[in-house]
C-alpha cells in the first residue's frame, strides 16, 4: 500500500522509546510515543529498532510506572543486556495497530500531503506534525517558507490521506503575507 506521496506506507508504527534499564532482571523503562498508551498492557510482541537494525522480541510483562512503562522482553535478562537497548524505538506491525476513530489519522499518513487553501492556492507539503497539549500542528513547507497549520476543524477543511492532499481554510495571521 502506498502512502500519500506515493512512497510505501510504513510496515510498522512507533509506539515508544527505550529510556534505560530498570532493576536487575532486564526490564527496560519505556516512554510511550502513542495516542494509545493503554496498548502497552496488551503487547505480546514488539520490534526494537536501533539504527538500521530491527529485532523482534516477545513481551513477558508490562507494568505502569507513572508516565512510563516497565517492559520485560523475552531474552533480555540482565541490566547489561537491557542497557544495550537504551535509545531504541519500540514498534508494532501496522496490522497490529488499533483502528482509529472516524476523522483521526496516523502521523505517517499525514506527512508528505500536499496542502492547498480552499481558494486552490498551493502552500506546500506537510513536513512534520508537532504534538502540542491542545492539538497537533502541521508544519507545511514550500515556496521558501514554513506555515504552521493547527489541526482543528475550523482550519482543516479537508484531509484525504489516500489522495495525499489537505485543504485548509486560512484564518488571519496564519500566513505572513496576508
Short mmCIF file of C-alpha atoms in Angstrom, two decimals:
data_model
loop_
_atom_site.label_atom_id
_atom_site.label_comp_id
_atom_site.label_asym_id
_atom_site.label_seq_id
_atom_site.Cartn_x
_atom_site.Cartn_y
_atom_site.Cartn_z
CA UNK A 1 0.00 0.00 0.00
CA UNK A 2 1.38 3.40 -0.93
CA UNK A 3 1.32 6.36 1.38
CA UNK A 4 0.13 9.89 0.43
CA UNK A 5 3.26 10.83 -1.52
CA UNK A 6 3.46 7.55 -3.44
CA UNK A 7 6.08 6.20 -1.04
CA UNK A 8 5.28 2.87 0.60
CA UNK A 9 3.32 3.13 3.83
CA UNK A 10 5.45 2.09 6.79
CA UNK A 11 5.13 -1.56 7.86
CA UNK A 12 5.47 -0.60 11.49
CA UNK A 13 4.31 2.12 13.85
CA UNK A 14 6.49 3.57 16.58
CA UNK A 15 4.86 3.32 19.99
CA UNK A 16 7.67 4.26 22.36
CA UNK A 17 11.33 4.80 23.14
CA UNK A 18 13.51 2.74 25.48
CA UNK A 19 14.90 5.15 28.05
CA UNK A 20 17.10 2.95 30.27
CA UNK A 21 17.29 -0.36 32.11
CA UNK A 22 15.27 -0.88 35.28
CA UNK A 23 16.18 -3.25 38.07
CA UNK A 24 18.28 -6.42 37.90
CA UNK A 25 16.05 -8.69 35.79
CA UNK A 26 16.37 -7.00 32.39
CA UNK A 27 13.33 -4.73 32.39
CA UNK A 28 13.51 -1.51 30.38
CA UNK A 29 11.78 1.79 31.10
CA UNK A 30 9.83 2.93 28.04
CA UNK A 31 8.45 6.39 27.31
CA UNK A 32 5.26 5.90 25.27
CA UNK A 33 5.04 7.74 21.95
CA UNK A 34 1.46 6.97 21.03
CA UNK A 35 -2.05 8.29 21.45
CA UNK A 36 -2.91 4.80 22.75
CA UNK A 37 -0.63 4.16 25.76
CA UNK A 38 -3.07 1.53 27.05
CA UNK A 39 -1.87 -0.68 24.19
CA UNK A 40 1.22 -1.44 26.28
CA UNK A 41 -0.89 -3.54 28.65
CA UNK A 42 -1.82 -5.98 25.86
CA UNK A 43 1.51 -6.15 23.99
CA UNK A 44 2.66 -9.66 23.15
CA UNK A 45 5.35 -8.81 20.59
CA UNK A 46 7.33 -5.70 19.69
CA UNK A 47 10.02 -4.74 17.23
CA UNK A 48 13.04 -2.96 18.67
CA UNK A 49 14.54 -0.59 16.10
CA UNK A 50 18.04 0.77 16.60
CA UNK A 51 19.61 2.41 13.57
CA UNK A 52 19.08 0.15 10.58
CA UNK A 53 18.65 -2.97 12.73
CA UNK A 54 15.24 -4.34 13.76
CA UNK A 55 14.83 -7.23 16.21
CA UNK A 56 11.56 -8.89 17.23
CA UNK A 57 11.01 -9.65 20.92
CA UNK A 58 8.25 -11.33 22.87
CA UNK A 59 6.81 -9.29 25.72
CA UNK A 60 6.76 -11.16 29.04
CA UNK A 61 5.16 -8.42 31.14
CA UNK A 62 4.38 -4.72 31.31
CA UNK A 63 3.94 -2.56 34.41
CA UNK A 64 2.91 1.08 34.69
CA UNK A 65 5.47 3.42 36.24
CA UNK A 66 3.95 6.89 36.28
CA UNK A 67 4.19 8.36 32.77
CA UNK A 68 6.33 5.42 31.60
CA UNK A 69 6.09 1.64 31.41
CA UNK A 70 8.45 -1.06 32.64
CA UNK A 71 8.67 -3.72 29.95
CA UNK A 72 10.25 -7.16 30.25
CA UNK A 73 11.30 -8.52 26.87
CA UNK A 74 11.97 -12.20 26.25
CA UNK A 75 15.70 -12.91 26.29
CA UNK A 76 16.63 -9.60 27.92
CA UNK A 77 17.50 -10.88 31.39
CA UNK A 78 20.26 -8.64 32.73
CA UNK A 79 20.73 -4.91 33.25
CA UNK A 80 23.66 -5.04 30.83
CA UNK A 81 21.54 -6.52 28.03
CA UNK A 82 18.74 -4.04 28.79
CA UNK A 83 21.22 -1.13 28.68
CA UNK A 84 22.12 -2.06 25.07
CA UNK A 85 18.51 -1.20 24.11
CA UNK A 86 18.64 2.35 25.55
CA UNK A 87 17.60 4.87 22.92
CA UNK A 88 15.98 2.27 20.66
CA UNK A 89 12.44 2.71 19.34
CA UNK A 90 9.67 0.22 20.05
CA UNK A 91 7.40 -0.54 17.11
CA UNK A 92 4.40 -2.73 16.35
CA UNK A 93 3.35 -4.13 12.99
CA UNK A 94 0.87 -1.83 11.26
CA UNK A 95 -1.79 -4.55 11.20
CA UNK A 96 -1.49 -4.84 15.00
CA UNK A 97 -2.30 -1.15 15.47
CA UNK A 98 -5.74 -0.30 16.83
CA UNK A 99 -8.21 1.08 14.31
CA UNK A 100 -8.64 4.82 14.57
CA UNK A 101 -11.92 6.63 15.15
CA UNK A 102 -13.51 8.44 12.20
CA UNK A 103 -11.56 11.59 11.34
CA UNK A 104 -8.34 10.52 13.10
CA UNK A 105 -5.15 9.61 11.22
CA UNK A 106 -1.74 8.19 11.98
CA UNK A 107 1.04 10.79 11.72
CA UNK A 108 2.82 8.93 8.91
CA UNK A 109 -0.39 9.14 6.83
CA UNK A 110 -0.30 12.96 7.07
CA UNK A 111 3.43 13.54 6.47
CA UNK A 112 4.03 14.36 2.81
CA UNK A 113 0.48 15.51 2.00
CA UNK A 114 0.18 18.37 -0.46
CA UNK A 115 -1.56 21.35 1.14
CA UNK A 116 -3.70 23.91 -0.67
CA UNK A 117 -6.08 26.60 0.50
CA UNK A 118 -9.83 26.49 -0.09
CA UNK A 119 -9.10 29.01 -2.89
CA UNK A 120 -6.77 26.50 -4.58
CA UNK A 121 -3.52 28.24 -3.66
CA UNK A 122 -0.70 25.72 -3.06
CA UNK A 123 1.02 26.15 0.31
CA UNK A 124 3.46 23.23 0.18
CA UNK A 125 3.55 19.83 1.85
CA UNK A 126 3.30 18.56 5.43
CA UNK A 127 6.90 18.14 6.56
CA UNK A 128 6.26 17.46 10.23
CA UNK A 129 3.48 17.00 12.76
CA UNK A 130 4.16 18.86 16.01
CA UNK A 131 2.49 17.47 19.13
CA UNK A 132 1.18 20.18 21.44
CA UNK A 133 -1.02 19.94 24.50
CA UNK A 134 -4.15 21.31 22.84
CA UNK A 135 -3.95 19.96 19.28
CA UNK A 136 -1.44 18.81 16.70
CA UNK A 137 0.13 21.40 14.39
CA UNK A 138 1.10 20.65 10.79
CA UNK A 139 4.40 22.23 9.68
CA UNK A 140 3.81 22.92 5.99
CA UNK A 141 6.85 23.79 3.88
CA UNK A 142 7.06 25.11 0.35
CA UNK A 143 7.94 28.19 -1.61
CA UNK A 144 10.80 29.01 0.76
CA UNK A 145 8.55 29.34 3.80
CA UNK A 146 7.00 27.35 6.59
CA UNK A 147 3.38 27.72 7.63
CA UNK A 148 2.14 26.24 10.90
CA UNK A 149 -1.40 24.92 10.49
CA UNK A 150 -3.35 23.99 13.63
CA UNK A 151 -5.07 20.62 13.22
CA UNK A 152 -8.53 21.89 14.10
CA UNK A 153 -11.81 21.69 12.18
CA UNK A 154 -12.04 25.47 11.74
CA UNK A 155 -8.80 25.43 9.74
CA UNK A 156 -8.51 21.96 8.15
CA UNK A 157 -11.39 21.83 5.67
CA UNK A 158 -10.45 18.50 4.08
CA UNK A 159 -7.89 15.80 4.83
CA UNK A 160 -7.58 12.96 2.33
CA UNK A 161 -4.75 10.54 3.23
CA UNK A 162 -5.46 8.20 0.30
CA UNK A 163 -5.33 11.10 -2.16
CA UNK A 164 -2.35 12.67 -0.38
CA UNK A 165 -3.90 16.09 -0.03
CA UNK A 166 -5.14 18.52 2.57
CA UNK A 167 -7.27 21.63 2.03
CA UNK A 168 -7.05 24.38 4.63
CA UNK A 169 -9.13 27.43 5.38
CA UNK A 170 -6.69 30.22 6.17
CA UNK A 171 -7.55 32.43 9.08
CA UNK A 172 -5.90 35.83 9.69
CA UNK A 173 -2.36 35.55 10.98
CA UNK A 174 -1.54 32.04 9.69
CA UNK A 175 0.44 33.26 6.67
CA UNK A 176 2.66 36.35 6.98
CA UNK A 177 1.90 37.87 3.58
CA UNK A 178 -1.87 38.10 4.10
#
